Amino acid sequence: KKERISRQYLPRLAQLLNETSGRYLQVEILVNSTLQTSIVNPSDAPIPKPVESASITVLPPAFHPQNTFDRYVPHANNRLAYECAKKICAHLGSISPLYLYGSAGTGKTHLIQAVGRHFLEHHPYLKIRYVRVDQFVTEFVDAIRNRTDRLFRLQYRSLDVFLLDDVQLLSGKTETALEFFHLFNEIY
């Protein structure tokens, strides 16, 4: 029964919850096999009490603990990126986007995560998402395959801060790059 319910109703239920809440929520069907079932006359059934509030736990992005501004070592070939990242943190919402380009080992991931960590610590109410491009591509392909692309778009377009690492890996992935382009245009 759980598999049939999950297959038939879960995608639509998740879509409705996400559209209604304006957030990306992960929905899971749980079955309690210890519950007793009985037939109740509807007029004898207790009237459920209204729920005053509901809380949803959204896990914060996982940043490497060492990727902070304090532990970043600026030098000649990454100082401008460092200063721009710090400026974005100091002026939330007034400067965006930040695109970091450079060769391997210059600290791009460190800076992206330092920005995310700063926002997480100083503005915990923000909806923040940090993903690597390979994860973004996988989620996009899965959304197309499972026909949940509307949910995918809603998930990303409802974010306050979107941090995408290794953007250069989008090269050659035309459909995903196009989706990212539309997403980018809508956010900024």
Short mmCIF file of N, CA and C in Angstrom, two decimals:
data_model
loop_
_atom_site.label_atom_id
_atom_site.label_comp_id
_atom_site.label_asym_id
_atom_site.label_seq_id
_atom_site.Cartn_x
_atom_site.Cartn_y
_atom_site.Cartn_z
N LYS A 1 0.81 -1.19 0.00
CA LYS A 1 0.00 0.00 0.00
C LYS A 1 0.86 1.26 0.00
N LYS A 2 1.93 1.26 0.81
CA LYS A 2 2.79 2.44 0.90
C LYS A 2 3.37 2.78 -0.48
N GLU A 3 3.87 1.76 -1.19
CA GLU A 3 4.47 2.00 -2.50
C GLU A 3 3.45 2.58 -3.48
N ARG A 4 2.23 2.03 -3.46
CA ARG A 4 1.19 2.51 -4.37
C ARG A 4 0.80 3.94 -4.03
N ILE A 5 0.65 4.23 -2.74
CA ILE A 5 0.30 5.59 -2.32
C ILE A 5 1.43 6.56 -2.68
N SER A 6 2.66 6.13 -2.42
CA SER A 6 3.81 6.98 -2.75
C SER A 6 3.87 7.25 -4.25
N ARG A 7 3.67 6.22 -5.04
CA ARG A 7 3.74 6.35 -6.49
C ARG A 7 2.61 7.23 -7.02
N GLN A 8 1.39 7.02 -6.51
CA GLN A 8 0.22 7.71 -7.04
C GLN A 8 0.06 9.14 -6.52
N TYR A 9 0.34 9.35 -5.24
CA TYR A 9 -0.03 10.62 -4.63
C TYR A 9 1.14 11.49 -4.17
N LEU A 10 2.28 10.89 -3.88
CA LEU A 10 3.38 11.65 -3.30
C LEU A 10 3.88 12.79 -4.19
N PRO A 11 4.10 12.59 -5.50
CA PRO A 11 4.57 13.71 -6.31
C PRO A 11 3.61 14.91 -6.29
N ARG A 12 2.32 14.65 -6.41
CA ARG A 12 1.35 15.75 -6.41
C ARG A 12 1.25 16.38 -5.02
N LEU A 13 1.27 15.58 -3.97
CA LEU A 13 1.21 16.09 -2.60
C LEU A 13 2.42 16.98 -2.33
N ALA A 14 3.60 16.51 -2.71
CA ALA A 14 4.82 17.30 -2.51
C ALA A 14 4.74 18.60 -3.30
N GLN A 15 4.25 18.54 -4.52
CA GLN A 15 4.12 19.73 -5.35
C GLN A 15 3.19 20.75 -4.70
N LEU A 16 2.04 20.30 -4.22
CA LEU A 16 1.08 21.20 -3.58
C LEU A 16 1.63 21.81 -2.30
N LEU A 17 2.31 21.00 -1.49
CA LEU A 17 2.91 21.52 -0.25
C LEU A 17 3.97 22.57 -0.55
N ASN A 18 4.79 22.31 -1.55
CA ASN A 18 5.84 23.25 -1.90
C ASN A 18 5.28 24.54 -2.49
N GLU A 19 4.28 24.42 -3.33
CA GLU A 19 3.66 25.61 -3.91
C GLU A 19 2.96 26.44 -2.83
N THR A 20 2.30 25.76 -1.92
CA THR A 20 1.57 26.44 -0.85
C THR A 20 2.52 27.12 0.13
N SER A 21 3.58 26.42 0.51
CA SER A 21 4.49 26.96 1.52
C SER A 21 5.51 27.92 0.93
N GLY A 22 5.74 27.83 -0.39
CA GLY A 22 6.77 28.66 -1.01
C GLY A 22 8.17 28.20 -0.69
N ARG A 23 8.29 27.01 -0.15
CA ARG A 23 9.58 26.43 0.23
C ARG A 23 9.68 25.04 -0.35
N TYR A 24 10.90 24.55 -0.42
CA TYR A 24 11.10 23.17 -0.85
C TYR A 24 11.04 22.28 0.38
N LEU A 25 10.05 21.39 0.40
CA LEU A 25 9.88 20.46 1.52
C LEU A 25 10.02 19.04 1.01
N GLN A 26 10.70 18.22 1.76
CA GLN A 26 10.80 16.82 1.39
C GLN A 26 9.68 16.08 2.10
N VAL A 27 8.86 15.36 1.33
CA VAL A 27 7.70 14.67 1.88
C VAL A 27 7.96 13.18 1.84
N GLU A 28 7.62 12.51 2.92
CA GLU A 28 7.82 11.08 3.01
C GLU A 28 6.57 10.44 3.61
N ILE A 29 6.18 9.30 3.10
CA ILE A 29 5.04 8.55 3.62
C ILE A 29 5.56 7.56 4.67
N LEU A 30 5.00 7.63 5.86
CA LEU A 30 5.38 6.68 6.92
C LEU A 30 4.16 5.84 7.26
N VAL A 31 4.40 4.58 7.49
CA VAL A 31 3.31 3.66 7.82
C VAL A 31 3.54 3.13 9.23
N ASN A 32 2.50 3.22 10.05
CA ASN A 32 2.56 2.68 11.40
C ASN A 32 1.72 1.41 11.42
N SER A 33 2.39 0.28 11.43
CA SER A 33 1.68 -1.00 11.34
C SER A 33 1.04 -1.41 12.66
N THR A 34 1.33 -0.69 13.73
CA THR A 34 0.76 -1.06 15.03
C THR A 34 -0.61 -0.43 15.28
N LEU A 35 -1.03 0.47 14.40
CA LEU A 35 -2.33 1.12 14.59
C LEU A 35 -3.47 0.12 14.37
N GLN A 36 -4.48 0.22 15.18
CA GLN A 36 -5.67 -0.61 15.02
C GLN A 36 -6.65 0.14 14.13
N THR A 37 -7.28 -0.56 13.25
CA THR A 37 -8.29 0.08 12.41
C THR A 37 -9.67 -0.38 12.83
N SER A 38 -10.59 0.50 12.73
CA SER A 38 -11.98 0.16 13.04
C SER A 38 -12.89 1.08 12.24
N ILE A 39 -14.07 0.64 12.03
CA ILE A 39 -15.05 1.44 11.30
C ILE A 39 -15.80 2.29 12.32
N VAL A 40 -15.83 3.57 12.06
CA VAL A 40 -16.47 4.51 12.98
C VAL A 40 -17.59 5.20 12.24
N ASN A 41 -18.71 5.35 12.92
CA ASN A 41 -19.82 6.12 12.38
C ASN A 41 -19.35 7.58 12.32
N PRO A 42 -19.41 8.23 11.16
CA PRO A 42 -18.91 9.59 11.04
C PRO A 42 -19.50 10.55 12.07
N SER A 43 -20.75 10.36 12.46
CA SER A 43 -21.35 11.27 13.43
C SER A 43 -20.79 11.04 14.84
N ASP A 44 -20.20 9.86 15.09
CA ASP A 44 -19.61 9.58 16.39
C ASP A 44 -18.13 9.95 16.47
N ALA A 45 -17.55 10.23 15.34
CA ALA A 45 -16.12 10.52 15.30
C ALA A 45 -15.83 11.85 16.00
N PRO A 46 -14.73 11.91 16.74
CA PRO A 46 -14.38 13.18 17.41
C PRO A 46 -13.99 14.23 16.37
N ILE A 47 -14.30 15.46 16.68
CA ILE A 47 -13.95 16.56 15.79
C ILE A 47 -12.50 16.91 16.06
N PRO A 48 -11.65 16.87 15.04
CA PRO A 48 -10.24 17.16 15.26
C PRO A 48 -10.04 18.62 15.65
N LYS A 49 -9.07 18.84 16.54
CA LYS A 49 -8.73 20.19 16.96
C LYS A 49 -7.87 20.83 15.88
N PRO A 50 -8.07 22.12 15.64
CA PRO A 50 -7.23 22.78 14.64
C PRO A 50 -5.78 22.84 15.10
N VAL A 51 -4.90 22.71 14.17
CA VAL A 51 -3.47 22.80 14.47
C VAL A 51 -3.10 24.28 14.48
N GLU A 52 -2.50 24.71 15.59
CA GLU A 52 -2.16 26.13 15.70
C GLU A 52 -0.92 26.48 14.90
N SER A 53 0.04 25.60 14.89
CA SER A 53 1.23 25.87 14.10
C SER A 53 1.90 24.55 13.74
N ALA A 54 2.64 24.61 12.70
CA ALA A 54 3.39 23.43 12.28
C ALA A 54 4.83 23.87 12.07
N SER A 55 5.76 23.03 12.41
CA SER A 55 7.14 23.40 12.18
C SER A 55 7.76 22.40 11.22
N ILE A 56 8.57 22.92 10.36
CA ILE A 56 9.24 22.11 9.35
C ILE A 56 10.73 22.32 9.55
N THR A 57 11.46 21.24 9.65
CA THR A 57 12.90 21.34 9.83
C THR A 57 13.57 21.35 8.47
N VAL A 58 14.31 22.40 8.21
CA VAL A 58 15.08 22.49 6.98
C VAL A 58 16.54 22.49 7.40
N LEU A 59 17.28 21.51 6.92
CA LEU A 59 18.68 21.41 7.30
C LEU A 59 19.50 22.49 6.60
N PRO A 60 20.40 23.14 7.35
CA PRO A 60 21.25 24.15 6.73
C PRO A 60 22.27 23.48 5.80
N PRO A 61 22.80 24.25 4.88
CA PRO A 61 23.81 23.67 4.00
C PRO A 61 25.02 23.19 4.80
N ALA A 62 25.66 22.17 4.29
CA ALA A 62 26.85 21.63 4.96
C ALA A 62 28.08 22.31 4.39
N PHE A 63 28.70 23.15 5.20
CA PHE A 63 29.93 23.83 4.79
C PHE A 63 31.10 23.21 5.55
N HIS A 64 32.22 23.14 4.88
CA HIS A 64 33.43 22.62 5.53
C HIS A 64 33.77 23.57 6.68
N PRO A 65 34.03 23.04 7.87
CA PRO A 65 34.24 23.90 9.04
C PRO A 65 35.41 24.88 8.90
N GLN A 66 36.38 24.55 8.06
CA GLN A 66 37.54 25.43 7.90
C GLN A 66 37.32 26.52 6.87
N ASN A 67 36.24 26.43 6.09
CA ASN A 67 36.01 27.41 5.02
C ASN A 67 35.31 28.66 5.56
N THR A 68 36.10 29.50 6.23
CA THR A 68 35.61 30.76 6.78
C THR A 68 36.50 31.88 6.24
N PHE A 69 36.03 33.11 6.38
CA PHE A 69 36.85 34.25 5.97
C PHE A 69 38.12 34.35 6.83
N ASP A 70 38.00 34.02 8.11
CA ASP A 70 39.15 34.10 9.01
C ASP A 70 40.28 33.16 8.59
N ARG A 71 39.94 32.03 7.99
CA ARG A 71 40.95 31.04 7.63
C ARG A 71 41.39 31.17 6.17
N TYR A 72 40.83 32.12 5.44
CA TYR A 72 41.19 32.32 4.04
C TYR A 72 42.48 33.12 3.95
N VAL A 73 43.36 32.72 3.05
CA VAL A 73 44.64 33.42 2.89
C VAL A 73 44.63 34.16 1.55
N PRO A 74 44.31 35.46 1.60
CA PRO A 74 44.33 36.22 0.34
C PRO A 74 45.76 36.48 -0.12
N HIS A 75 45.94 36.41 -1.43
CA HIS A 75 47.23 36.77 -2.02
C HIS A 75 46.95 37.41 -3.37
N ALA A 76 47.97 37.72 -4.11
CA ALA A 76 47.84 38.53 -5.33
C ALA A 76 46.79 38.01 -6.31
N ASN A 77 46.72 36.70 -6.54
CA ASN A 77 45.81 36.20 -7.56
C ASN A 77 44.39 35.91 -7.06
N ASN A 78 44.09 36.16 -5.78
CA ASN A 78 42.72 35.95 -5.32
C ASN A 78 42.20 37.07 -4.41
N ARG A 79 42.98 38.12 -4.26
CA ARG A 79 42.59 39.21 -3.36
C ARG A 79 41.30 39.90 -3.80
N LEU A 80 41.14 40.15 -5.10
CA LEU A 80 39.93 40.80 -5.60
C LEU A 80 38.69 39.95 -5.30
N ALA A 81 38.78 38.65 -5.53
CA ALA A 81 37.65 37.75 -5.23
C ALA A 81 37.32 37.79 -3.74
N TYR A 82 38.34 37.80 -2.90
CA TYR A 82 38.15 37.87 -1.45
C TYR A 82 37.43 39.16 -1.06
N GLU A 83 37.88 40.29 -1.58
CA GLU A 83 37.26 41.58 -1.26
C GLU A 83 35.81 41.64 -1.74
N CYS A 84 35.54 41.11 -2.92
CA CYS A 84 34.16 41.09 -3.44
C CYS A 84 33.26 40.22 -2.57
N ALA A 85 33.74 39.06 -2.17
CA ALA A 85 32.96 38.17 -1.31
C ALA A 85 32.64 38.84 0.02
N LYS A 86 33.62 39.51 0.61
CA LYS A 86 33.39 40.23 1.87
C LYS A 86 32.37 41.35 1.68
N LYS A 87 32.46 42.03 0.55
CA LYS A 87 31.54 43.15 0.28
C LYS A 87 30.10 42.66 0.14
N ILE A 88 29.91 41.52 -0.50
CA ILE A 88 28.56 40.94 -0.63
C ILE A 88 27.99 40.64 0.75
N CYS A 89 28.83 40.13 1.63
CA CYS A 89 28.37 39.81 2.99
C CYS A 89 28.01 41.06 3.77
N ALA A 90 28.74 42.14 3.54
CA ALA A 90 28.48 43.39 4.25
C ALA A 90 27.25 44.12 3.73
N HIS A 91 26.88 43.86 2.49
CA HIS A 91 25.77 44.58 1.85
C HIS A 91 24.74 43.60 1.32
N LEU A 92 24.13 42.83 2.20
CA LEU A 92 23.16 41.80 1.82
C LEU A 92 22.09 42.35 0.88
N GLY A 93 21.96 41.73 -0.26
CA GLY A 93 20.89 42.06 -1.20
C GLY A 93 21.18 43.22 -2.13
N SER A 94 22.17 44.04 -1.83
CA SER A 94 22.42 45.18 -2.70
C SER A 94 23.44 44.88 -3.79
N ILE A 95 24.21 43.83 -3.61
CA ILE A 95 25.22 43.44 -4.60
C ILE A 95 25.03 41.96 -4.90
N SER A 96 24.74 41.65 -6.12
CA SER A 96 24.67 40.25 -6.53
C SER A 96 24.56 40.22 -8.04
N PRO A 97 24.91 39.22 -8.70
CA PRO A 97 25.53 38.00 -8.21
C PRO A 97 27.05 38.15 -8.12
N LEU A 98 27.66 37.18 -7.52
CA LEU A 98 29.12 37.10 -7.47
C LEU A 98 29.50 35.85 -8.26
N TYR A 99 30.33 36.04 -9.26
CA TYR A 99 30.80 34.93 -10.07
C TYR A 99 32.31 34.85 -9.88
N LEU A 100 32.80 33.74 -9.37
CA LEU A 100 34.22 33.55 -9.14
C LEU A 100 34.79 32.65 -10.23
N TYR A 101 35.84 33.14 -10.87
CA TYR A 101 36.49 32.38 -11.92
C TYR A 101 37.97 32.34 -11.62
N GLY A 102 38.56 31.19 -11.77
CA GLY A 102 40.00 31.09 -11.55
C GLY A 102 40.45 29.66 -11.68
N SER A 103 41.74 29.49 -11.67
CA SER A 103 42.28 28.14 -11.82
C SER A 103 42.10 27.37 -10.52
N ALA A 104 42.33 26.07 -10.61
CA ALA A 104 42.17 25.20 -9.44
C ALA A 104 43.13 25.62 -8.34
N GLY A 105 42.63 25.54 -7.10
CA GLY A 105 43.48 25.81 -5.96
C GLY A 105 43.58 27.28 -5.56
N THR A 106 42.76 28.13 -6.16
CA THR A 106 42.83 29.56 -5.81
C THR A 106 41.82 29.94 -4.73
N GLY A 107 41.03 28.98 -4.27
CA GLY A 107 40.16 29.24 -3.12
C GLY A 107 38.72 29.60 -3.45
N LYS A 108 38.26 29.26 -4.65
CA LYS A 108 36.87 29.60 -5.03
C LYS A 108 35.86 28.91 -4.11
N THR A 109 36.01 27.62 -3.92
CA THR A 109 35.08 26.88 -3.05
C THR A 109 35.16 27.40 -1.62
N HIS A 110 36.36 27.69 -1.15
CA HIS A 110 36.53 28.22 0.20
C HIS A 110 35.74 29.53 0.34
N LEU A 111 35.87 30.43 -0.64
CA LEU A 111 35.16 31.71 -0.57
C LEU A 111 33.65 31.55 -0.66
N ILE A 112 33.19 30.70 -1.57
CA ILE A 112 31.75 30.48 -1.71
C ILE A 112 31.17 29.97 -0.39
N GLN A 113 31.85 29.02 0.21
CA GLN A 113 31.37 28.48 1.48
C GLN A 113 31.50 29.49 2.61
N ALA A 114 32.51 30.35 2.58
CA ALA A 114 32.65 31.39 3.60
C ALA A 114 31.48 32.37 3.50
N VAL A 115 31.08 32.71 2.28
CA VAL A 115 29.91 33.59 2.09
C VAL A 115 28.67 32.90 2.66
N GLY A 116 28.45 31.65 2.30
CA GLY A 116 27.30 30.92 2.79
C GLY A 116 27.29 30.81 4.31
N ARG A 117 28.43 30.50 4.88
CA ARG A 117 28.54 30.38 6.34
C ARG A 117 28.22 31.73 7.00
N HIS A 118 28.72 32.82 6.41
CA HIS A 118 28.45 34.15 6.96
C HIS A 118 26.94 34.42 6.99
N PHE A 119 26.28 34.17 5.88
CA PHE A 119 24.83 34.41 5.83
C PHE A 119 24.09 33.50 6.80
N LEU A 120 24.51 32.27 6.91
CA LEU A 120 23.88 31.31 7.81
C LEU A 120 24.01 31.77 9.27
N GLU A 121 25.17 32.29 9.63
CA GLU A 121 25.41 32.73 11.01
C GLU A 121 24.78 34.08 11.32
N HIS A 122 24.80 35.01 10.37
CA HIS A 122 24.32 36.37 10.63
C HIS A 122 22.88 36.61 10.19
N HIS A 123 22.36 35.77 9.33
CA HIS A 123 20.98 35.92 8.83
C HIS A 123 20.34 34.53 8.76
N PRO A 124 20.10 33.90 9.91
CA PRO A 124 19.61 32.52 9.93
C PRO A 124 18.22 32.33 9.32
N TYR A 125 17.50 33.40 9.10
CA TYR A 125 16.17 33.31 8.50
C TYR A 125 16.21 33.14 6.99
N LEU A 126 17.36 33.35 6.39
CA LEU A 126 17.48 33.24 4.93
C LEU A 126 17.40 31.79 4.48
N LYS A 127 16.80 31.59 3.31
CA LYS A 127 16.79 30.26 2.69
C LYS A 127 18.04 30.19 1.81
N ILE A 128 18.98 29.37 2.25
CA ILE A 128 20.30 29.27 1.60
C ILE A 128 20.47 27.88 1.03
N ARG A 129 21.03 27.81 -0.16
CA ARG A 129 21.31 26.50 -0.77
C ARG A 129 22.67 26.55 -1.42
N TYR A 130 23.54 25.63 -1.03
CA TYR A 130 24.85 25.47 -1.63
C TYR A 130 24.88 24.12 -2.31
N VAL A 131 25.17 24.10 -3.60
CA VAL A 131 25.31 22.84 -4.34
C VAL A 131 26.46 22.96 -5.33
N ARG A 132 27.03 21.82 -5.59
CA ARG A 132 28.01 21.73 -6.68
C ARG A 132 27.22 21.50 -7.97
N VAL A 133 27.80 21.87 -9.08
CA VAL A 133 27.11 21.74 -10.35
C VAL A 133 26.70 20.30 -10.62
N ASP A 134 27.53 19.32 -10.26
CA ASP A 134 27.18 17.93 -10.53
C ASP A 134 25.90 17.55 -9.78
N GLN A 135 25.71 18.06 -8.57
CA GLN A 135 24.48 17.79 -7.82
C GLN A 135 23.29 18.50 -8.48
N PHE A 136 23.50 19.74 -8.93
CA PHE A 136 22.45 20.50 -9.61
C PHE A 136 22.01 19.76 -10.88
N VAL A 137 22.97 19.26 -11.65
CA VAL A 137 22.67 18.52 -12.89
C VAL A 137 21.88 17.26 -12.56
N THR A 138 22.30 16.52 -11.55
CA THR A 138 21.61 15.29 -11.15
C THR A 138 20.17 15.59 -10.75
N GLU A 139 19.98 16.63 -9.93
CA GLU A 139 18.63 17.00 -9.50
C GLU A 139 17.76 17.41 -10.69
N PHE A 140 18.35 18.14 -11.63
CA PHE A 140 17.61 18.59 -12.81
C PHE A 140 17.19 17.38 -13.67
N VAL A 141 18.12 16.49 -13.93
CA VAL A 141 17.82 15.30 -14.73
C VAL A 141 16.76 14.44 -14.04
N ASP A 142 16.89 14.26 -12.73
CA ASP A 142 15.87 13.51 -11.97
C ASP A 142 14.51 14.19 -12.05
N ALA A 143 14.49 15.51 -11.98
CA ALA A 143 13.22 16.25 -12.04
C ALA A 143 12.55 16.06 -13.41
N ILE A 144 13.33 16.08 -14.46
CA ILE A 144 12.78 15.84 -15.80
C ILE A 144 12.26 14.41 -15.90
N ARG A 145 13.07 13.46 -15.44
CA ARG A 145 12.71 12.05 -15.51
C ARG A 145 11.45 11.75 -14.71
N ASN A 146 11.33 12.36 -13.52
CA ASN A 146 10.19 12.09 -12.64
C ASN A 146 9.03 13.07 -12.83
N ARG A 147 9.18 13.94 -13.81
CA ARG A 147 8.15 14.95 -14.11
C ARG A 147 7.85 15.85 -12.91
N THR A 148 8.90 16.20 -12.19
CA THR A 148 8.77 17.12 -11.06
C THR A 148 9.56 18.39 -11.33
N ASP A 149 9.67 18.77 -12.60
CA ASP A 149 10.47 19.93 -12.95
C ASP A 149 9.89 21.23 -12.40
N ARG A 150 8.56 21.31 -12.25
CA ARG A 150 7.96 22.50 -11.63
C ARG A 150 8.43 22.63 -10.18
N LEU A 151 8.47 21.52 -9.49
CA LEU A 151 8.93 21.50 -8.11
C LEU A 151 10.41 21.88 -8.03
N PHE A 152 11.20 21.38 -8.96
CA PHE A 152 12.62 21.71 -9.04
C PHE A 152 12.80 23.22 -9.17
N ARG A 153 12.04 23.82 -10.11
CA ARG A 153 12.15 25.26 -10.32
C ARG A 153 11.71 26.04 -9.08
N LEU A 154 10.61 25.62 -8.48
CA LEU A 154 10.11 26.27 -7.28
C LEU A 154 11.15 26.20 -6.17
N GLN A 155 11.75 25.05 -6.01
CA GLN A 155 12.75 24.86 -4.97
C GLN A 155 13.87 25.89 -5.09
N TYR A 156 14.39 26.07 -6.28
CA TYR A 156 15.51 26.97 -6.46
C TYR A 156 15.08 28.44 -6.53
N ARG A 157 13.95 28.71 -7.09
CA ARG A 157 13.52 30.10 -7.25
C ARG A 157 13.00 30.72 -5.97
N SER A 158 12.76 29.90 -4.96
CA SER A 158 12.30 30.44 -3.68
C SER A 158 13.46 30.75 -2.73
N LEU A 159 14.68 30.56 -3.19
CA LEU A 159 15.85 30.77 -2.33
C LEU A 159 16.18 32.26 -2.19
N ASP A 160 16.75 32.60 -1.04
CA ASP A 160 17.28 33.94 -0.84
C ASP A 160 18.74 34.00 -1.27
N VAL A 161 19.47 32.92 -1.02
CA VAL A 161 20.89 32.84 -1.37
C VAL A 161 21.12 31.50 -2.06
N PHE A 162 21.62 31.56 -3.29
CA PHE A 162 21.90 30.36 -4.06
C PHE A 162 23.39 30.36 -4.39
N LEU A 163 24.10 29.36 -3.89
CA LEU A 163 25.54 29.24 -4.09
C LEU A 163 25.80 28.01 -4.95
N LEU A 164 26.30 28.23 -6.15
CA LEU A 164 26.57 27.13 -7.09
C LEU A 164 28.06 27.05 -7.32
N ASP A 165 28.64 25.92 -6.99
CA ASP A 165 30.09 25.72 -7.09
C ASP A 165 30.42 24.96 -8.37
N ASP A 166 31.56 25.28 -8.96
CA ASP A 166 32.07 24.61 -10.17
C ASP A 166 31.17 24.83 -11.38
N VAL A 167 30.75 26.06 -11.60
CA VAL A 167 29.86 26.41 -12.71
C VAL A 167 30.45 26.00 -14.06
N GLN A 168 31.76 26.00 -14.17
CA GLN A 168 32.41 25.66 -15.44
C GLN A 168 32.04 24.25 -15.91
N LEU A 169 31.58 23.39 -14.99
CA LEU A 169 31.22 22.03 -15.36
C LEU A 169 29.89 21.95 -16.12
N LEU A 170 29.18 23.09 -16.24
CA LEU A 170 27.94 23.11 -17.04
C LEU A 170 28.25 23.05 -18.54
N SER A 171 29.48 23.31 -18.89
CA SER A 171 29.87 23.29 -20.30
C SER A 171 29.53 21.94 -20.92
N GLY A 172 28.79 21.98 -22.03
CA GLY A 172 28.41 20.77 -22.73
C GLY A 172 27.09 20.17 -22.27
N LYS A 173 26.49 20.72 -21.23
CA LYS A 173 25.20 20.24 -20.72
C LYS A 173 24.14 21.29 -21.09
N THR A 174 23.74 21.29 -22.34
CA THR A 174 22.93 22.37 -22.90
C THR A 174 21.61 22.59 -22.16
N GLU A 175 20.83 21.53 -21.95
CA GLU A 175 19.53 21.69 -21.30
C GLU A 175 19.67 22.20 -19.88
N THR A 176 20.62 21.66 -19.14
CA THR A 176 20.83 22.08 -17.76
C THR A 176 21.35 23.51 -17.71
N ALA A 177 22.25 23.85 -18.62
CA ALA A 177 22.76 25.23 -18.67
C ALA A 177 21.63 26.20 -18.99
N LEU A 178 20.73 25.81 -19.88
CA LEU A 178 19.58 26.66 -20.23
C LEU A 178 18.68 26.85 -19.02
N GLU A 179 18.41 25.77 -18.28
CA GLU A 179 17.59 25.87 -17.07
C GLU A 179 18.27 26.78 -16.05
N PHE A 180 19.58 26.64 -15.89
CA PHE A 180 20.31 27.50 -14.98
C PHE A 180 20.21 28.95 -15.43
N PHE A 181 20.32 29.20 -16.72
CA PHE A 181 20.20 30.56 -17.27
C PHE A 181 18.84 31.16 -16.92
N HIS A 182 17.76 30.40 -17.11
CA HIS A 182 16.41 30.90 -16.77
C HIS A 182 16.29 31.14 -15.27
N LEU A 183 16.80 30.22 -14.50
CA LEU A 183 16.78 30.36 -13.04
C LEU A 183 17.55 31.62 -12.62
N PHE A 184 18.73 31.79 -13.18
CA PHE A 184 19.57 32.95 -12.89
C PHE A 184 18.84 34.24 -13.24
N ASN A 185 18.22 34.28 -14.41
CA ASN A 185 17.49 35.48 -14.82
C ASN A 185 16.33 35.80 -13.91
N GLU A 186 15.64 34.78 -13.44
CA GLU A 186 14.50 35.01 -12.55
C GLU A 186 14.94 35.50 -11.19
N ILE A 187 16.04 34.96 -10.68
CA ILE A 187 16.52 35.35 -9.36
C ILE A 187 17.13 36.76 -9.41
N TYR A 188 17.88 37.04 -10.45
CA TYR A 188 18.57 38.33 -10.53
C TYR A 188 18.00 39.20 -11.60
#
